[in-house]
């Protein structure tokens, strides 16, 4: 449980990529705040009782548009978090164009479509919070991610700044967070225990982030405490850069 208190009763949130890792933790915490939560991914998450799961193929434009039609049937959309990402741990010499396109489609193209559709719904109501989840790889580099992943996550930051400029006059804020390596299944798949220990020793806080430590800044960006944050890029990395 978190020591921070947020009350999002009466708010509706869409978490894109909410079935695993940080997205799973975010979906759980939003439910605890009283928000109505819709989450999407290719597969349903475990233990997310009370949240509505809508399957979505993020490489398919029609599937994304259908997702927002479902959201429309439930009522107003207040928060939207782009959490979904895919990654392959390949060097540039090993990346085929099909793999490059897959990563950019899921990580960046789908985010553009989701931001576009969320913005269309939020602007007429003069309120909305859009949070794009980038990465330390998009701010700096990554020892474990491919160039396509880093490029897509850097692209999310440009998208965030531009949309903050375009949507801000309508009362819709667009911000981004850049998590560093976090104790999730993806970390276990990409790094051995020895490499994780070496990484932790190199971080000023001397440890790898827990999921809750990545979730709380996102909740803050949804809150009234962040009402004047727009176009902000928040690094959540223990001081690595």
PDB file of C-alpha atoms in Angstrom:
ATOM      1  CA  UNK A   1       0.000   0.000   0.000  1.00  0.00           C
ATOM      2  CA  UNK A   2       1.089   3.553  -0.684  1.00  0.00           C
ATOM      3  CA  UNK A   3       1.387   6.268   1.938  1.00  0.00           C
ATOM      4  CA  UNK A   4       0.078   8.781  -0.612  1.00  0.00           C
ATOM      5  CA  UNK A   5      -3.640   9.509  -0.779  1.00  0.00           C
ATOM      6  CA  UNK A   6      -5.460  10.284  -4.013  1.00  0.00           C
ATOM      7  CA  UNK A   7      -9.211  10.489  -4.456  1.00  0.00           C
ATOM      8  CA  UNK A   8     -10.299   9.981  -8.053  1.00  0.00           C
ATOM      9  CA  UNK A   9     -13.900   9.092  -7.314  1.00  0.00           C
ATOM     10  CA  UNK A  10     -16.068   9.982 -10.291  1.00  0.00           C
ATOM     11  CA  UNK A  11     -13.121   9.909 -12.675  1.00  0.00           C
ATOM     12  CA  UNK A  12     -12.715   7.448 -15.530  1.00  0.00           C
ATOM     13  CA  UNK A  13      -9.233   6.297 -16.549  1.00  0.00           C
ATOM     14  CA  UNK A  14      -7.964   4.368 -19.547  1.00  0.00           C
ATOM     15  CA  UNK A  15      -4.664   2.519 -19.109  1.00  0.00           C
ATOM     16  CA  UNK A  16      -3.216   1.308 -22.384  1.00  0.00           C
ATOM     17  CA  UNK A  17      -0.969  -1.602 -21.523  1.00  0.00           C
ATOM     18  CA  UNK A  18      -2.417  -2.220 -18.071  1.00  0.00           C
ATOM     19  CA  UNK A  19      -2.075  -5.981 -17.734  1.00  0.00           C
ATOM     20  CA  UNK A  20       1.576  -6.382 -16.700  1.00  0.00           C
ATOM     21  CA  UNK A  21       4.430  -4.658 -14.921  1.00  0.00           C
ATOM     22  CA  UNK A  22       4.049  -0.970 -14.118  1.00  0.00           C
ATOM     23  CA  UNK A  23       0.756  -0.865 -16.019  1.00  0.00           C
ATOM     24  CA  UNK A  24      -0.679  -3.609 -13.823  1.00  0.00           C
ATOM     25  CA  UNK A  25       0.411  -1.731 -10.705  1.00  0.00           C
ATOM     26  CA  UNK A  26      -1.109   1.492 -12.043  1.00  0.00           C
ATOM     27  CA  UNK A  27      -4.436  -0.189 -12.773  1.00  0.00           C
ATOM     28  CA  UNK A  28      -4.540  -1.568  -9.235  1.00  0.00           C
ATOM     29  CA  UNK A  29      -3.725   1.792  -7.647  1.00  0.00           C
ATOM     30  CA  UNK A  30      -6.275   3.675  -9.741  1.00  0.00           C
ATOM     31  CA  UNK A  31      -8.921   1.262  -8.508  1.00  0.00           C
ATOM     32  CA  UNK A  32      -7.818   1.969  -4.931  1.00  0.00           C
ATOM     33  CA  UNK A  33      -8.299   5.703  -5.517  1.00  0.00           C
ATOM     34  CA  UNK A  34     -11.943   5.172  -6.467  1.00  0.00           C
ATOM     35  CA  UNK A  35     -11.507   5.714 -10.204  1.00  0.00           C
ATOM     36  CA  UNK A  36     -13.383   3.688 -12.773  1.00  0.00           C
ATOM     37  CA  UNK A  37     -10.667   1.942 -14.768  1.00  0.00           C
ATOM     38  CA  UNK A  38     -10.602   0.526 -18.264  1.00  0.00           C
ATOM     39  CA  UNK A  39      -7.404  -1.195 -19.267  1.00  0.00           C
ATOM     40  CA  UNK A  40      -6.284  -2.778 -22.475  1.00  0.00           C
ATOM     41  CA  UNK A  41      -3.659  -5.119 -23.832  1.00  0.00           C
ATOM     42  CA  UNK A  42      -3.599  -8.272 -25.914  1.00  0.00           C
ATOM     43  CA  UNK A  43      -4.205 -10.436 -22.824  1.00  0.00           C
ATOM     44  CA  UNK A  44      -6.103  -9.888 -19.597  1.00  0.00           C
ATOM     45  CA  UNK A  45      -4.175  -9.207 -16.396  1.00  0.00           C
ATOM     46  CA  UNK A  46      -4.404 -11.232 -13.194  1.00  0.00           C
ATOM     47  CA  UNK A  47      -6.083  -9.956 -10.047  1.00  0.00           C
ATOM     48  CA  UNK A  48      -7.464  -6.715 -11.491  1.00  0.00           C
ATOM     49  CA  UNK A  49     -10.925  -7.183 -10.063  1.00  0.00           C
ATOM     50  CA  UNK A  50     -13.143  -4.181 -10.624  1.00  0.00           C
ATOM     51  CA  UNK A  51     -11.322  -2.950 -13.717  1.00  0.00           C
ATOM     52  CA  UNK A  52     -12.856  -3.423 -17.155  1.00  0.00           C
ATOM     53  CA  UNK A  53     -10.628  -5.259 -19.622  1.00  0.00           C
ATOM     54  CA  UNK A  54     -10.946  -4.421 -23.317  1.00  0.00           C
ATOM     55  CA  UNK A  55      -8.637  -6.421 -25.599  1.00  0.00           C
ATOM     56  CA  UNK A  56      -6.806  -4.372 -28.191  1.00  0.00           C
ATOM     57  CA  UNK A  57      -4.212  -5.017 -30.867  1.00  0.00           C
ATOM     58  CA  UNK A  58      -2.065  -1.903 -30.808  1.00  0.00           C
ATOM     59  CA  UNK A  59      -0.719  -2.592 -34.286  1.00  0.00           C
ATOM     60  CA  UNK A  60      -4.265  -2.418 -35.700  1.00  0.00           C
ATOM     61  CA  UNK A  61      -5.807   1.032 -36.209  1.00  0.00           C
ATOM     62  CA  UNK A  62      -9.371  -0.315 -36.221  1.00  0.00           C
ATOM     63  CA  UNK A  63      -8.782  -2.124 -32.941  1.00  0.00           C
ATOM     64  CA  UNK A  64      -7.632   1.109 -31.295  1.00  0.00           C
ATOM     65  CA  UNK A  65     -10.621   3.008 -32.654  1.00  0.00           C
ATOM     66  CA  UNK A  66     -12.938   0.261 -31.392  1.00  0.00           C
ATOM     67  CA  UNK A  67     -11.356   0.627 -27.953  1.00  0.00           C
ATOM     68  CA  UNK A  68     -12.351   4.284 -27.829  1.00  0.00           C
ATOM     69  CA  UNK A  69     -15.866   3.492 -29.018  1.00  0.00           C
ATOM     70  CA  UNK A  70     -16.151   1.161 -26.043  1.00  0.00           C
ATOM     71  CA  UNK A  71     -14.884   3.923 -23.749  1.00  0.00           C
ATOM     72  CA  UNK A  72     -17.537   6.247 -25.242  1.00  0.00           C
ATOM     73  CA  UNK A  73     -20.245   3.757 -24.306  1.00  0.00           C
ATOM     74  CA  UNK A  74     -19.172   4.001 -20.662  1.00  0.00           C
ATOM     75  CA  UNK A  75     -19.116   7.791 -20.348  1.00  0.00           C
ATOM     76  CA  UNK A  76     -16.581  10.610 -20.166  1.00  0.00           C
ATOM     77  CA  UNK A  77     -12.846   9.963 -20.261  1.00  0.00           C
ATOM     78  CA  UNK A  78     -10.776  11.936 -17.752  1.00  0.00           C
ATOM     79  CA  UNK A  79      -7.359  10.249 -17.656  1.00  0.00           C
ATOM     80  CA  UNK A  80      -5.471   8.337 -20.321  1.00  0.00           C
ATOM     81  CA  UNK A  81      -2.076   6.695 -19.747  1.00  0.00           C
ATOM     82  CA  UNK A  82      -0.019   5.292 -22.626  1.00  0.00           C
ATOM     83  CA  UNK A  83       1.831   2.479 -20.899  1.00  0.00           C
ATOM     84  CA  UNK A  84       2.113  -0.212 -23.566  1.00  0.00           C
ATOM     85  CA  UNK A  85       5.481  -1.116 -25.025  1.00  0.00           C
ATOM     86  CA  UNK A  86       7.269  -3.938 -26.735  1.00  0.00           C
ATOM     87  CA  UNK A  87      10.993  -4.499 -26.906  1.00  0.00           C
ATOM     88  CA  UNK A  88      13.587  -6.797 -28.409  1.00  0.00           C
ATOM     89  CA  UNK A  89      17.090  -6.985 -27.024  1.00  0.00           C
ATOM     90  CA  UNK A  90      18.914  -6.815 -30.360  1.00  0.00           C
ATOM     91  CA  UNK A  91      21.817  -4.742 -31.612  1.00  0.00           C
ATOM     92  CA  UNK A  92      21.217  -2.556 -34.661  1.00  0.00           C
ATOM     93  CA  UNK A  93      23.019  -5.049 -36.901  1.00  0.00           C
ATOM     94  CA  UNK A  94      20.428  -7.677 -35.943  1.00  0.00           C
ATOM     95  CA  UNK A  95      17.266  -5.564 -36.319  1.00  0.00           C
ATOM     96  CA  UNK A  96      15.241  -6.322 -39.422  1.00  0.00           C
ATOM     97  CA  UNK A  97      12.855  -3.687 -40.835  1.00  0.00           C
ATOM     98  CA  UNK A  98       9.830  -5.781 -39.811  1.00  0.00           C
ATOM     99  CA  UNK A  99      11.005  -5.810 -36.192  1.00  0.00           C
ATOM    100  CA  UNK A 100      11.734  -2.079 -36.295  1.00  0.00           C
ATOM    101  CA  UNK A 101       8.225  -1.412 -37.606  1.00  0.00           C
ATOM    102  CA  UNK A 102       6.609  -3.592 -34.941  1.00  0.00           C
ATOM    103  CA  UNK A 103       8.328  -1.769 -32.093  1.00  0.00           C
ATOM    104  CA  UNK A 104       7.603   1.694 -33.513  1.00  0.00           C
ATOM    105  CA  UNK A 105       3.989   0.746 -34.243  1.00  0.00           C
ATOM    106  CA  UNK A 106       3.282  -0.459 -30.721  1.00  0.00           C
ATOM    107  CA  UNK A 107       5.374   2.072 -28.807  1.00  0.00           C
ATOM    108  CA  UNK A 108       4.822   5.263 -30.812  1.00  0.00           C
ATOM    109  CA  UNK A 109       2.225   4.962 -33.559  1.00  0.00           C
ATOM    110  CA  UNK A 110      -0.362   3.495 -31.176  1.00  0.00           C
ATOM    111  CA  UNK A 111       0.383   6.280 -28.691  1.00  0.00           C
ATOM    112  CA  UNK A 112      -0.224   8.915 -31.358  1.00  0.00           C
ATOM    113  CA  UNK A 113      -3.590   7.360 -32.199  1.00  0.00           C
ATOM    114  CA  UNK A 114      -4.565   7.035 -28.543  1.00  0.00           C
ATOM    115  CA  UNK A 115      -3.567  10.642 -27.812  1.00  0.00           C
ATOM    116  CA  UNK A 116      -5.490  11.830 -30.855  1.00  0.00           C
ATOM    117  CA  UNK A 117      -8.643   9.985 -29.842  1.00  0.00           C
ATOM    118  CA  UNK A 118      -8.378  10.926 -26.166  1.00  0.00           C
ATOM    119  CA  UNK A 119      -7.781  14.567 -27.085  1.00  0.00           C
ATOM    120  CA  UNK A 120     -10.875  14.639 -29.275  1.00  0.00           C
ATOM    121  CA  UNK A 121     -12.958  13.570 -26.303  1.00  0.00           C
ATOM    122  CA  UNK A 122     -11.290  15.694 -23.625  1.00  0.00           C
ATOM    123  CA  UNK A 123     -10.992  19.049 -25.402  1.00  0.00           C
ATOM    124  CA  UNK A 124     -14.735  19.783 -25.707  1.00  0.00           C
ATOM    125  CA  UNK A 125     -15.046  19.241 -21.935  1.00  0.00           C
ATOM    126  CA  UNK A 126     -12.036  21.477 -21.166  1.00  0.00           C
ATOM    127  CA  UNK A 127     -10.440  18.856 -18.951  1.00  0.00           C
ATOM    128  CA  UNK A 128      -8.196  15.865 -19.322  1.00  0.00           C
ATOM    129  CA  UNK A 129      -4.923  14.314 -18.272  1.00  0.00           C
ATOM    130  CA  UNK A 130      -2.788  12.428 -20.779  1.00  0.00           C
ATOM    131  CA  UNK A 131       0.380  10.771 -19.500  1.00  0.00           C
ATOM    132  CA  UNK A 132       2.854   9.111 -21.849  1.00  0.00           C
ATOM    133  CA  UNK A 133       5.220   6.597 -20.305  1.00  0.00           C
ATOM    134  CA  UNK A 134       8.597   6.904 -21.972  1.00  0.00           C
ATOM    135  CA  UNK A 135      11.807   5.451 -20.515  1.00  0.00           C
ATOM    136  CA  UNK A 136      15.304   6.245 -19.374  1.00  0.00           C
ATOM    137  CA  UNK A 137      16.186   4.733 -22.766  1.00  0.00           C
ATOM    138  CA  UNK A 138      14.354   7.612 -24.457  1.00  0.00           C
ATOM    139  CA  UNK A 139      16.192  10.210 -22.387  1.00  0.00           C
ATOM    140  CA  UNK A 140      19.624   8.666 -22.487  1.00  0.00           C
ATOM    141  CA  UNK A 141      20.311   5.139 -23.763  1.00  0.00           C
ATOM    142  CA  UNK A 142      19.861   1.558 -22.607  1.00  0.00           C
ATOM    143  CA  UNK A 143      22.317  -1.289 -22.052  1.00  0.00           C
ATOM    144  CA  UNK A 144      19.598  -3.882 -22.661  1.00  0.00           C
ATOM    145  CA  UNK A 145      17.097  -2.369 -25.124  1.00  0.00           C
ATOM    146  CA  UNK A 146      17.361  -2.132 -28.880  1.00  0.00           C
ATOM    147  CA  UNK A 147      17.764   1.060 -30.906  1.00  0.00           C
ATOM    148  CA  UNK A 148      14.143   0.779 -32.025  1.00  0.00           C
ATOM    149  CA  UNK A 149      12.964   0.859 -28.408  1.00  0.00           C
ATOM    150  CA  UNK A 150      15.113   3.876 -27.526  1.00  0.00           C
ATOM    151  CA  UNK A 151      14.007   5.690 -30.691  1.00  0.00           C
ATOM    152  CA  UNK A 152      10.332   5.041 -29.987  1.00  0.00           C
ATOM    153  CA  UNK A 153      10.621   6.216 -26.394  1.00  0.00           C
ATOM    154  CA  UNK A 154      12.456   9.379 -27.461  1.00  0.00           C
ATOM    155  CA  UNK A 155       9.683   9.966 -29.992  1.00  0.00           C
ATOM    156  CA  UNK A 156       7.131   9.844 -27.190  1.00  0.00           C
ATOM    157  CA  UNK A 157       8.819  12.841 -25.586  1.00  0.00           C
ATOM    158  CA  UNK A 158       8.510  14.906 -28.761  1.00  0.00           C
ATOM    159  CA  UNK A 159       4.877  13.849 -29.068  1.00  0.00           C
ATOM    160  CA  UNK A 160       4.252  14.874 -25.457  1.00  0.00           C
ATOM    161  CA  UNK A 161       5.713  18.365 -25.850  1.00  0.00           C
ATOM    162  CA  UNK A 162       3.864  19.049 -29.090  1.00  0.00           C
ATOM    163  CA  UNK A 163       0.518  17.872 -27.735  1.00  0.00           C
ATOM    164  CA  UNK A 164       0.987  19.892 -24.553  1.00  0.00           C
ATOM    165  CA  UNK A 165       1.229  22.930 -26.835  1.00  0.00           C
ATOM    166  CA  UNK A 166      -1.770  21.941 -28.962  1.00  0.00           C
ATOM    167  CA  UNK A 167      -4.147  20.657 -26.267  1.00  0.00           C
ATOM    168  CA  UNK A 168      -3.202  22.946 -23.382  1.00  0.00           C
ATOM    169  CA  UNK A 169      -5.477  25.814 -24.452  1.00  0.00           C
ATOM    170  CA  UNK A 170      -8.428  23.428 -24.072  1.00  0.00           C
ATOM    171  CA  UNK A 171      -7.547  22.520 -20.484  1.00  0.00           C
ATOM    172  CA  UNK A 172      -5.980  19.160 -21.364  1.00  0.00           C
ATOM    173  CA  UNK A 173      -2.509  18.560 -19.949  1.00  0.00           C
ATOM    174  CA  UNK A 174      -0.033  16.187 -21.564  1.00  0.00           C
ATOM    175  CA  UNK A 175       3.009  15.051 -19.603  1.00  0.00           C
ATOM    176  CA  UNK A 176       5.469  12.170 -19.624  1.00  0.00           C
ATOM    177  CA  UNK A 177       7.371  10.061 -17.150  1.00  0.00           C
ATOM    178  CA  UNK A 178      10.661   8.298 -17.880  1.00  0.00           C
ATOM    179  CA  UNK A 179      11.022   5.235 -15.661  1.00  0.00           C
ATOM    180  CA  UNK A 180      14.324   3.478 -15.249  1.00  0.00           C
ATOM    181  CA  UNK A 181      14.747  -0.256 -14.780  1.00  0.00           C
ATOM    182  CA  UNK A 182      12.037  -1.544 -12.443  1.00  0.00           C
ATOM    183  CA  UNK A 183      11.455  -4.894 -10.776  1.00  0.00           C
ATOM    184  CA  UNK A 184       9.033  -6.372 -13.303  1.00  0.00           C
ATOM    185  CA  UNK A 185       8.866  -9.549 -15.374  1.00  0.00           C
ATOM    186  CA  UNK A 186      10.450  -7.632 -18.266  1.00  0.00           C
ATOM    187  CA  UNK A 187      13.515  -6.930 -16.115  1.00  0.00           C
ATOM    188  CA  UNK A 188      13.781 -10.591 -15.156  1.00  0.00           C
ATOM    189  CA  UNK A 189      13.609 -11.552 -18.821  1.00  0.00           C
ATOM    190  CA  UNK A 190      16.290  -9.099 -19.900  1.00  0.00           C
ATOM    191  CA  UNK A 191      18.849  -9.121 -17.078  1.00  0.00           C
ATOM    192  CA  UNK A 192      20.414 -11.779 -14.874  1.00  0.00           C
ATOM    193  CA  UNK A 193      20.436 -11.394 -11.093  1.00  0.00           C
ATOM    194  CA  UNK A 194      24.122 -10.539 -11.296  1.00  0.00           C
ATOM    195  CA  UNK A 195      23.522  -7.755 -13.827  1.00  0.00           C
ATOM    196  CA  UNK A 196      20.644  -6.376 -11.752  1.00  0.00           C
ATOM    197  CA  UNK A 197      22.922  -6.289  -8.696  1.00  0.00           C
ATOM    198  CA  UNK A 198      25.629  -4.508 -10.674  1.00  0.00           C
ATOM    199  CA  UNK A 199      23.067  -2.028 -11.982  1.00  0.00           C
ATOM    200  CA  UNK A 200      21.783  -1.333  -8.460  1.00  0.00           C
ATOM    201  CA  UNK A 201      25.321  -0.624  -7.281  1.00  0.00           C
ATOM    202  CA  UNK A 202      25.693   2.016 -10.019  1.00  0.00           C
ATOM    203  CA  UNK A 203      22.515   3.916  -9.110  1.00  0.00           C
ATOM    204  CA  UNK A 204      22.901   6.780  -6.615  1.00  0.00           C
ATOM    205  CA  UNK A 205      20.062   5.339  -4.508  1.00  0.00           C
ATOM    206  CA  UNK A 206      21.801   1.935  -4.700  1.00  0.00           C
ATOM    207  CA  UNK A 207      18.703  -0.024  -5.673  1.00  0.00           C
ATOM    208  CA  UNK A 208      16.392  -0.766  -8.568  1.00  0.00           C
ATOM    209  CA  UNK A 209      12.925   0.814  -8.498  1.00  0.00           C
ATOM    210  CA  UNK A 210       9.840  -0.990  -7.248  1.00  0.00           C
ATOM    211  CA  UNK A 211       6.650  -0.831  -9.311  1.00  0.00           C
ATOM    212  CA  UNK A 212       4.868   1.405  -6.794  1.00  0.00           C
ATOM    213  CA  UNK A 213       7.656   3.984  -7.112  1.00  0.00           C
ATOM    214  CA  UNK A 214       6.898   4.323 -10.815  1.00  0.00           C
ATOM    215  CA  UNK A 215       3.131   4.370 -10.315  1.00  0.00           C
ATOM    216  CA  UNK A 216       2.839   7.208  -7.786  1.00  0.00           C
ATOM    217  CA  UNK A 217       4.310   9.936 -10.039  1.00  0.00           C
ATOM    218  CA  UNK A 218       1.742   8.993 -12.692  1.00  0.00           C
ATOM    219  CA  UNK A 219      -1.062   9.347 -10.156  1.00  0.00           C
ATOM    220  CA  UNK A 220       0.314  12.742  -9.187  1.00  0.00           C
ATOM    221  CA  UNK A 221       0.160  13.871 -12.820  1.00  0.00           C
ATOM    222  CA  UNK A 222      -3.528  12.912 -12.826  1.00  0.00           C
ATOM    223  CA  UNK A 223      -4.200  14.901  -9.663  1.00  0.00           C
ATOM    224  CA  UNK A 224      -5.122  18.527  -9.101  1.00  0.00           C
ATOM    225  CA  UNK A 225      -1.676  18.985  -7.584  1.00  0.00           C
ATOM    226  CA  UNK A 226      -0.309  18.780 -11.130  1.00  0.00           C
ATOM    227  CA  UNK A 227      -2.855  21.146 -12.681  1.00  0.00           C
ATOM    228  CA  UNK A 228      -0.141  23.527 -13.947  1.00  0.00           C
ATOM    229  CA  UNK A 229       2.234  20.846 -15.194  1.00  0.00           C
ATOM    230  CA  UNK A 230       2.007  20.613 -18.958  1.00  0.00           C
ATOM    231  CA  UNK A 231       4.684  19.297 -21.303  1.00  0.00           C
ATOM    232  CA  UNK A 232       6.752  18.145 -18.339  1.00  0.00           C
ATOM    233  CA  UNK A 233       9.143  15.211 -18.608  1.00  0.00           C
ATOM    234  CA  UNK A 234       9.668  13.594 -15.201  1.00  0.00           C
ATOM    235  CA  UNK A 235      12.671  11.298 -14.718  1.00  0.00           C
ATOM    236  CA  UNK A 236      12.010   8.509 -12.223  1.00  0.00           C
ATOM    237  CA  UNK A 237      15.388   6.808 -12.171  1.00  0.00           C
ATOM    238  CA  UNK A 238      17.020   7.102  -8.765  1.00  0.00           C
ATOM    239  CA  UNK A 239      19.428   9.758 -10.022  1.00  0.00           C
ATOM    240  CA  UNK A 240      21.029   7.784 -12.858  1.00  0.00           C
ATOM    241  CA  UNK A 241      21.062  10.813 -15.188  1.00  0.00           C
TER     242      UNK A 241
END
